[in-house]
Tab-separated table of C-alpha atoms in Angstrom:
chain	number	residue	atom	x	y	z
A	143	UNK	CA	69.360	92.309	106.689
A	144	UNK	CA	71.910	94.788	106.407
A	145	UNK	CA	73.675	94.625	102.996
A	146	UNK	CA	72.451	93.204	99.517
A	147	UNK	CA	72.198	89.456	99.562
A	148	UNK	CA	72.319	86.645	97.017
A	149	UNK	CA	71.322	83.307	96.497
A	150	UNK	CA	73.271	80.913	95.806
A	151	UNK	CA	76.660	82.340	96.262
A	152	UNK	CA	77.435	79.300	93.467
A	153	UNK	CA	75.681	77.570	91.055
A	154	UNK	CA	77.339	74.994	88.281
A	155	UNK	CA	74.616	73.846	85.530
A	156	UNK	CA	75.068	71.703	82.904
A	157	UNK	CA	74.478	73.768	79.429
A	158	UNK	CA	70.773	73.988	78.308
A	159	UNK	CA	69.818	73.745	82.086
A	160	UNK	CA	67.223	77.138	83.433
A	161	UNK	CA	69.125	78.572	86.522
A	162	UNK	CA	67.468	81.000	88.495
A	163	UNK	CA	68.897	83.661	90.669
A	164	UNK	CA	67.610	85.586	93.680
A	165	UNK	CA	68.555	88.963	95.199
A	166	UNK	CA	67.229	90.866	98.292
A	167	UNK	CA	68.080	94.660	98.070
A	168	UNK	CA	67.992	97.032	101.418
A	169	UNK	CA	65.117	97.471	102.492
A	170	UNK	CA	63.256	100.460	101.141
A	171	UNK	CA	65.724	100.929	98.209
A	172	UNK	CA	63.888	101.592	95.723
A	173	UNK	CA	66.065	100.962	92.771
A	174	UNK	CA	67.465	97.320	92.075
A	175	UNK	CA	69.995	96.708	89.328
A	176	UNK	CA	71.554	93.234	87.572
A	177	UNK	CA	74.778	93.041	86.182
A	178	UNK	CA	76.927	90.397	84.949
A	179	UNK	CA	81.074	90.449	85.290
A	180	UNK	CA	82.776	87.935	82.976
A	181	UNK	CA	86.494	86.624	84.505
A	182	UNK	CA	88.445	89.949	84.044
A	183	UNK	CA	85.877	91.788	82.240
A	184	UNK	CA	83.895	95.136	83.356
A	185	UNK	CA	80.500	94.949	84.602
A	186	UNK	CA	77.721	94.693	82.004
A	187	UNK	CA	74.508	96.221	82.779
A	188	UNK	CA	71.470	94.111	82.182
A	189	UNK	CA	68.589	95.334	83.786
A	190	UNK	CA	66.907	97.882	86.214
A	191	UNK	CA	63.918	98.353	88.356
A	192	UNK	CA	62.776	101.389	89.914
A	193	UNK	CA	59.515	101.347	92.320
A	194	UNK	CA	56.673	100.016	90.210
A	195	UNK	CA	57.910	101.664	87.104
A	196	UNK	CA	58.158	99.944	83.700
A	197	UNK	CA	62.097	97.899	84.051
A	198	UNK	CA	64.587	98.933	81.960
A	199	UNK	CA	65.592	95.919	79.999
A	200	UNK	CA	67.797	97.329	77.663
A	201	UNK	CA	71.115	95.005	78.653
A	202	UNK	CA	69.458	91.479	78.664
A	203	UNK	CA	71.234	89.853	75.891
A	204	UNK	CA	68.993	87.467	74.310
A	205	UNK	CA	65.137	86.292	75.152
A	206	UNK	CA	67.164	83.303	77.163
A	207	UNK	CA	67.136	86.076	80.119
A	208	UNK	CA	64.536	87.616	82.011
A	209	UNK	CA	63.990	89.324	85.648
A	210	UNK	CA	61.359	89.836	88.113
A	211	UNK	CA	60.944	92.054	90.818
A	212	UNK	CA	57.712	91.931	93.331
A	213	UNK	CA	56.805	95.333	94.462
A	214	UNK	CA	60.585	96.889	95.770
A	215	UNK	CA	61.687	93.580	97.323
A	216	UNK	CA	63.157	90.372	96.404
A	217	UNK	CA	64.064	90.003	92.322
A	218	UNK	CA	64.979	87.045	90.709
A	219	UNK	CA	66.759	86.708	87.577
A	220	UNK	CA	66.345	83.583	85.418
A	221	UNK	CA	68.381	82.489	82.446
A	222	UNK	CA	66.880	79.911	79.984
A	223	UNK	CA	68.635	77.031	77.973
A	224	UNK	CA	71.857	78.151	79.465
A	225	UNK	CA	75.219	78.395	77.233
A	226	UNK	CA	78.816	78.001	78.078
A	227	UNK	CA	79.047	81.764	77.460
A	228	UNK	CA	76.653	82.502	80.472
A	229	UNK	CA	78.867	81.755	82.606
A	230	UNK	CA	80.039	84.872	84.580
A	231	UNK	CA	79.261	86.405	88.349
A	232	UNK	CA	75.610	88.075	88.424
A	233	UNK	CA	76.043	90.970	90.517
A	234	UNK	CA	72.749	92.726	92.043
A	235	UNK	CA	72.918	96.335	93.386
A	236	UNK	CA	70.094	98.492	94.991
A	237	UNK	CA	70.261	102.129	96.228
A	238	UNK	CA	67.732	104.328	96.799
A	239	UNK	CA	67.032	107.217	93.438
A	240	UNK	CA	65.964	110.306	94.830
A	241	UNK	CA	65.554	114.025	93.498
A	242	UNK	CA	67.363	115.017	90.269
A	243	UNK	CA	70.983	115.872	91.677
A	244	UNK	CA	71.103	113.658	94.475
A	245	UNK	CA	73.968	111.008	94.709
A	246	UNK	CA	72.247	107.508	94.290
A	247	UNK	CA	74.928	105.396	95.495
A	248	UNK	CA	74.724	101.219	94.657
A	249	UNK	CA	75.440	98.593	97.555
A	250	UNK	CA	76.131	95.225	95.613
A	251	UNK	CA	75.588	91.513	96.882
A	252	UNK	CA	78.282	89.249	96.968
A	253	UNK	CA	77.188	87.830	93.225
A	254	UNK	CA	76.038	84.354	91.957
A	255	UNK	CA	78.935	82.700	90.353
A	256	UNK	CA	77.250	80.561	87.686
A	257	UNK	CA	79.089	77.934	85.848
A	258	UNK	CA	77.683	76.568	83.076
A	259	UNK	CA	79.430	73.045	82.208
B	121	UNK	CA	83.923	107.245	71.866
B	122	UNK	CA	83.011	104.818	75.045
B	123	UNK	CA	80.636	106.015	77.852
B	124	UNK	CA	83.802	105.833	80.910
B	125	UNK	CA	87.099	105.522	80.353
B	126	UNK	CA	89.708	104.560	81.942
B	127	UNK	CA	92.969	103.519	82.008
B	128	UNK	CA	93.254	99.886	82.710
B	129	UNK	CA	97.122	99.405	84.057
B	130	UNK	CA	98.239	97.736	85.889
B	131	UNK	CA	99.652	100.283	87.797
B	132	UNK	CA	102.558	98.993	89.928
B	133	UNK	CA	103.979	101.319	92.779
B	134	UNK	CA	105.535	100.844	95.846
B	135	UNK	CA	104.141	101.487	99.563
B	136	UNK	CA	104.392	105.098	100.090
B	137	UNK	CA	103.858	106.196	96.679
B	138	UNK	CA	101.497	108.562	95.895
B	139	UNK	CA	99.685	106.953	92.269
B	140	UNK	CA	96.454	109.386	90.547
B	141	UNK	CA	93.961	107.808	88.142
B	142	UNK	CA	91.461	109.135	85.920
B	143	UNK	CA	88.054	108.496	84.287
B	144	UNK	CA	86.922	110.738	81.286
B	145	UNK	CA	83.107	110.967	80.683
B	146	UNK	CA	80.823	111.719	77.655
B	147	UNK	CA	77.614	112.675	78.522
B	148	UNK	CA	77.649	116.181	79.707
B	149	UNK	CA	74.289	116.145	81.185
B	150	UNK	CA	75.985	113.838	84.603
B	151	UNK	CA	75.022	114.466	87.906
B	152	UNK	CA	76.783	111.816	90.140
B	153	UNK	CA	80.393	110.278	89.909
B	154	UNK	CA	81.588	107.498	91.847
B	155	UNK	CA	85.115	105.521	93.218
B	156	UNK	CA	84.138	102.027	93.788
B	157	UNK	CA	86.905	99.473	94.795
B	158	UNK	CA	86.608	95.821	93.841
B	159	UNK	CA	88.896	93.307	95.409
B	160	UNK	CA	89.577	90.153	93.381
B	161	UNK	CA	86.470	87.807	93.250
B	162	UNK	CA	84.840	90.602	95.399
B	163	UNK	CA	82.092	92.816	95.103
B	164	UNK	CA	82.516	96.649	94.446
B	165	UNK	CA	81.744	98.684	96.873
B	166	UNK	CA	81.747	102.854	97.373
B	167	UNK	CA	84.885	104.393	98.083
B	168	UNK	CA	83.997	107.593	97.759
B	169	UNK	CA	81.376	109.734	96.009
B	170	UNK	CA	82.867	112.748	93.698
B	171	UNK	CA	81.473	116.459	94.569
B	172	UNK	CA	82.036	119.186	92.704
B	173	UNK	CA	84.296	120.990	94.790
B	174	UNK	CA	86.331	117.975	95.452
B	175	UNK	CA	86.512	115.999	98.517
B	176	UNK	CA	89.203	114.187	100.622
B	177	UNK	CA	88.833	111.568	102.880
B	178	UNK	CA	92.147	110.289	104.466
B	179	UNK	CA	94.491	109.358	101.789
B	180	UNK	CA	91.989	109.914	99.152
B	181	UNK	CA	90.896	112.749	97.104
B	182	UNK	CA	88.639	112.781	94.617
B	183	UNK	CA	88.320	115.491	91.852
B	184	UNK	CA	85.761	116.764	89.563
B	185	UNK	CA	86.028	118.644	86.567
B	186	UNK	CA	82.899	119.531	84.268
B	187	UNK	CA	84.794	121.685	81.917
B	188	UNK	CA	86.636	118.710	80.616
B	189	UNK	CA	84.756	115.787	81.783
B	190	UNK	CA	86.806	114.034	83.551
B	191	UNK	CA	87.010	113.000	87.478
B	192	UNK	CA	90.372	111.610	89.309
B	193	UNK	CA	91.212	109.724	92.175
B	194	UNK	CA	94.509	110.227	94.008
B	195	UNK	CA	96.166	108.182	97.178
B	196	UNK	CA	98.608	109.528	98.853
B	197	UNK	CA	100.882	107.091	100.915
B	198	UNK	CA	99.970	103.768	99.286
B	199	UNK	CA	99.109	100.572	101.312
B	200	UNK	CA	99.944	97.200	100.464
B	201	UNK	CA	96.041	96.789	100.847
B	202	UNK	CA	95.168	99.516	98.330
B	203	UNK	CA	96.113	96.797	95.807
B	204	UNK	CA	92.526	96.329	94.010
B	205	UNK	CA	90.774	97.641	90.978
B	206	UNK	CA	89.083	100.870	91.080
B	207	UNK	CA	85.955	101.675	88.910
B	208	UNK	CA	84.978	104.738	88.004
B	209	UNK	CA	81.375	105.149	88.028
B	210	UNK	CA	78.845	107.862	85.969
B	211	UNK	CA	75.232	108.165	86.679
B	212	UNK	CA	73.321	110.677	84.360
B	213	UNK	CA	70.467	111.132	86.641
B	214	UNK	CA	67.210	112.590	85.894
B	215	UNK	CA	68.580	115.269	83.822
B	216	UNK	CA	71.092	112.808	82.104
B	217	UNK	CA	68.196	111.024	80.837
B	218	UNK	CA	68.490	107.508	83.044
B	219	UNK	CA	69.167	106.271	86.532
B	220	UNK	CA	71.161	103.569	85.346
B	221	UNK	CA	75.297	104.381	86.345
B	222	UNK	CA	77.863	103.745	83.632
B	223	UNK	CA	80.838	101.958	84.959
B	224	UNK	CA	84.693	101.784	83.731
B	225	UNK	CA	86.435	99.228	83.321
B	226	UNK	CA	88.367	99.691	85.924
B	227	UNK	CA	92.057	100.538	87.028
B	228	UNK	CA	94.000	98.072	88.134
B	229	UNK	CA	96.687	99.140	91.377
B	230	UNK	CA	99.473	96.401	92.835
B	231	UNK	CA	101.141	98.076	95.557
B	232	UNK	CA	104.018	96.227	96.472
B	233	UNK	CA	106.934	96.359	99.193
């Protein structure tokens, strides 16, 4: 496809429920990124893959999340034993990370809006 | 001291107004600097990338300066649909140590009639 996509564009769980959520970057971006936006709140970095590098998990907040990424395609991001305070829009982002210097620009998916009852 | 500041507003100006917002950084090692626009229950996307001699584009003109760490945003002749949020965003690079951009908060902008 063209852009980033996401699936589902909505998702309400009852609490303690695993949700799992899916993201399909550009092709041959190499870089894919997670965030999650609480209602009127920034966006909070969670985690990042580049190529077949090591991810960078340094904003998952608790063991409850985790992420996946096969080769530089598809990702998935699951959340465990959900809580009341997961419930935010997941954001995914890829771009493609070149030389030092060069502008890396992120194209985001529409987001998962999870709801977690 | 937070990664990327900014200041939150709202600001509230009227069509034609020209309104400029800021976005200090702390890590002087940055290579790339960002405008992204996010519409209410939207997405961001780019508005505009920051270069270091400045750019324009249209209405918008983005401004970089190392010496004090900071980058701005002005729009000139405000549109009712410039109302959004606009995030500044900071991405060390391979010199700044990570890949991963650092993102304001976000500026909030209500243009009205």
């Amino acid at each position: 496809g063209a852009g980033v996509s996401q699936s589902p564009s909505n998702k309400v769980t009852e609490k303690g429920k695993d949700v799992e959520l899916r993201c399909d970057p550009i092709s041959g971006h190499t870089a894919l990124y997670w965030y999650r936006q609480r209602l009127g709140q920034g966006l909070e970095f969670l985690i990042y893959f580049q190529g077949n590098s090591a991810p960078d998990k340094s904003g998952l907040p608790s063991d409850r999340f985790s992420a996946e990424r096969t080769g530089e395609s598809v990702s998935t991001l699951t959340i465990q034993r959900t809580q009341q305070e997961d419930s935010a829009v997941y954001l995914c982002a890829s771009s493609l990370v070149g030389t030092s210097g060069s502008y890396n620009e992120q194209f985001f998916g529409p987001g998962t809006r999870l709801t977690v009852l | 001291r937070k990664e990327v500041e900014q200041d939150p507003g709202p600001f509230n100006v009227p069509e034609g107004a020209t309104v400029a917002f800021n976005c200090t950084y702390s890590n002087s090692a940055s290579q790339s600097f960002f405008w992204y626009r996010q519409d209410c229950r939207k997405e961001p996307k780019l508005l505009m990338s920051v270069y270091s001699s400045g750019n324009e584009d249209g209405r918008f003109t983005a401004q970089l300066n190392r010496a004090s760490q900071y980058i701005s945003l002005l729009i000139r002749d405000s549109k009712l649909s410039d109302s959004a949020t606009y995030l500044c965003v900071v991405n060390p690079g391979e010199e700044g140590g990570s890949y991963i951009p650092t993102f304001g908060r976000g500026t909030s902008l209500i243009v009205h009639p």
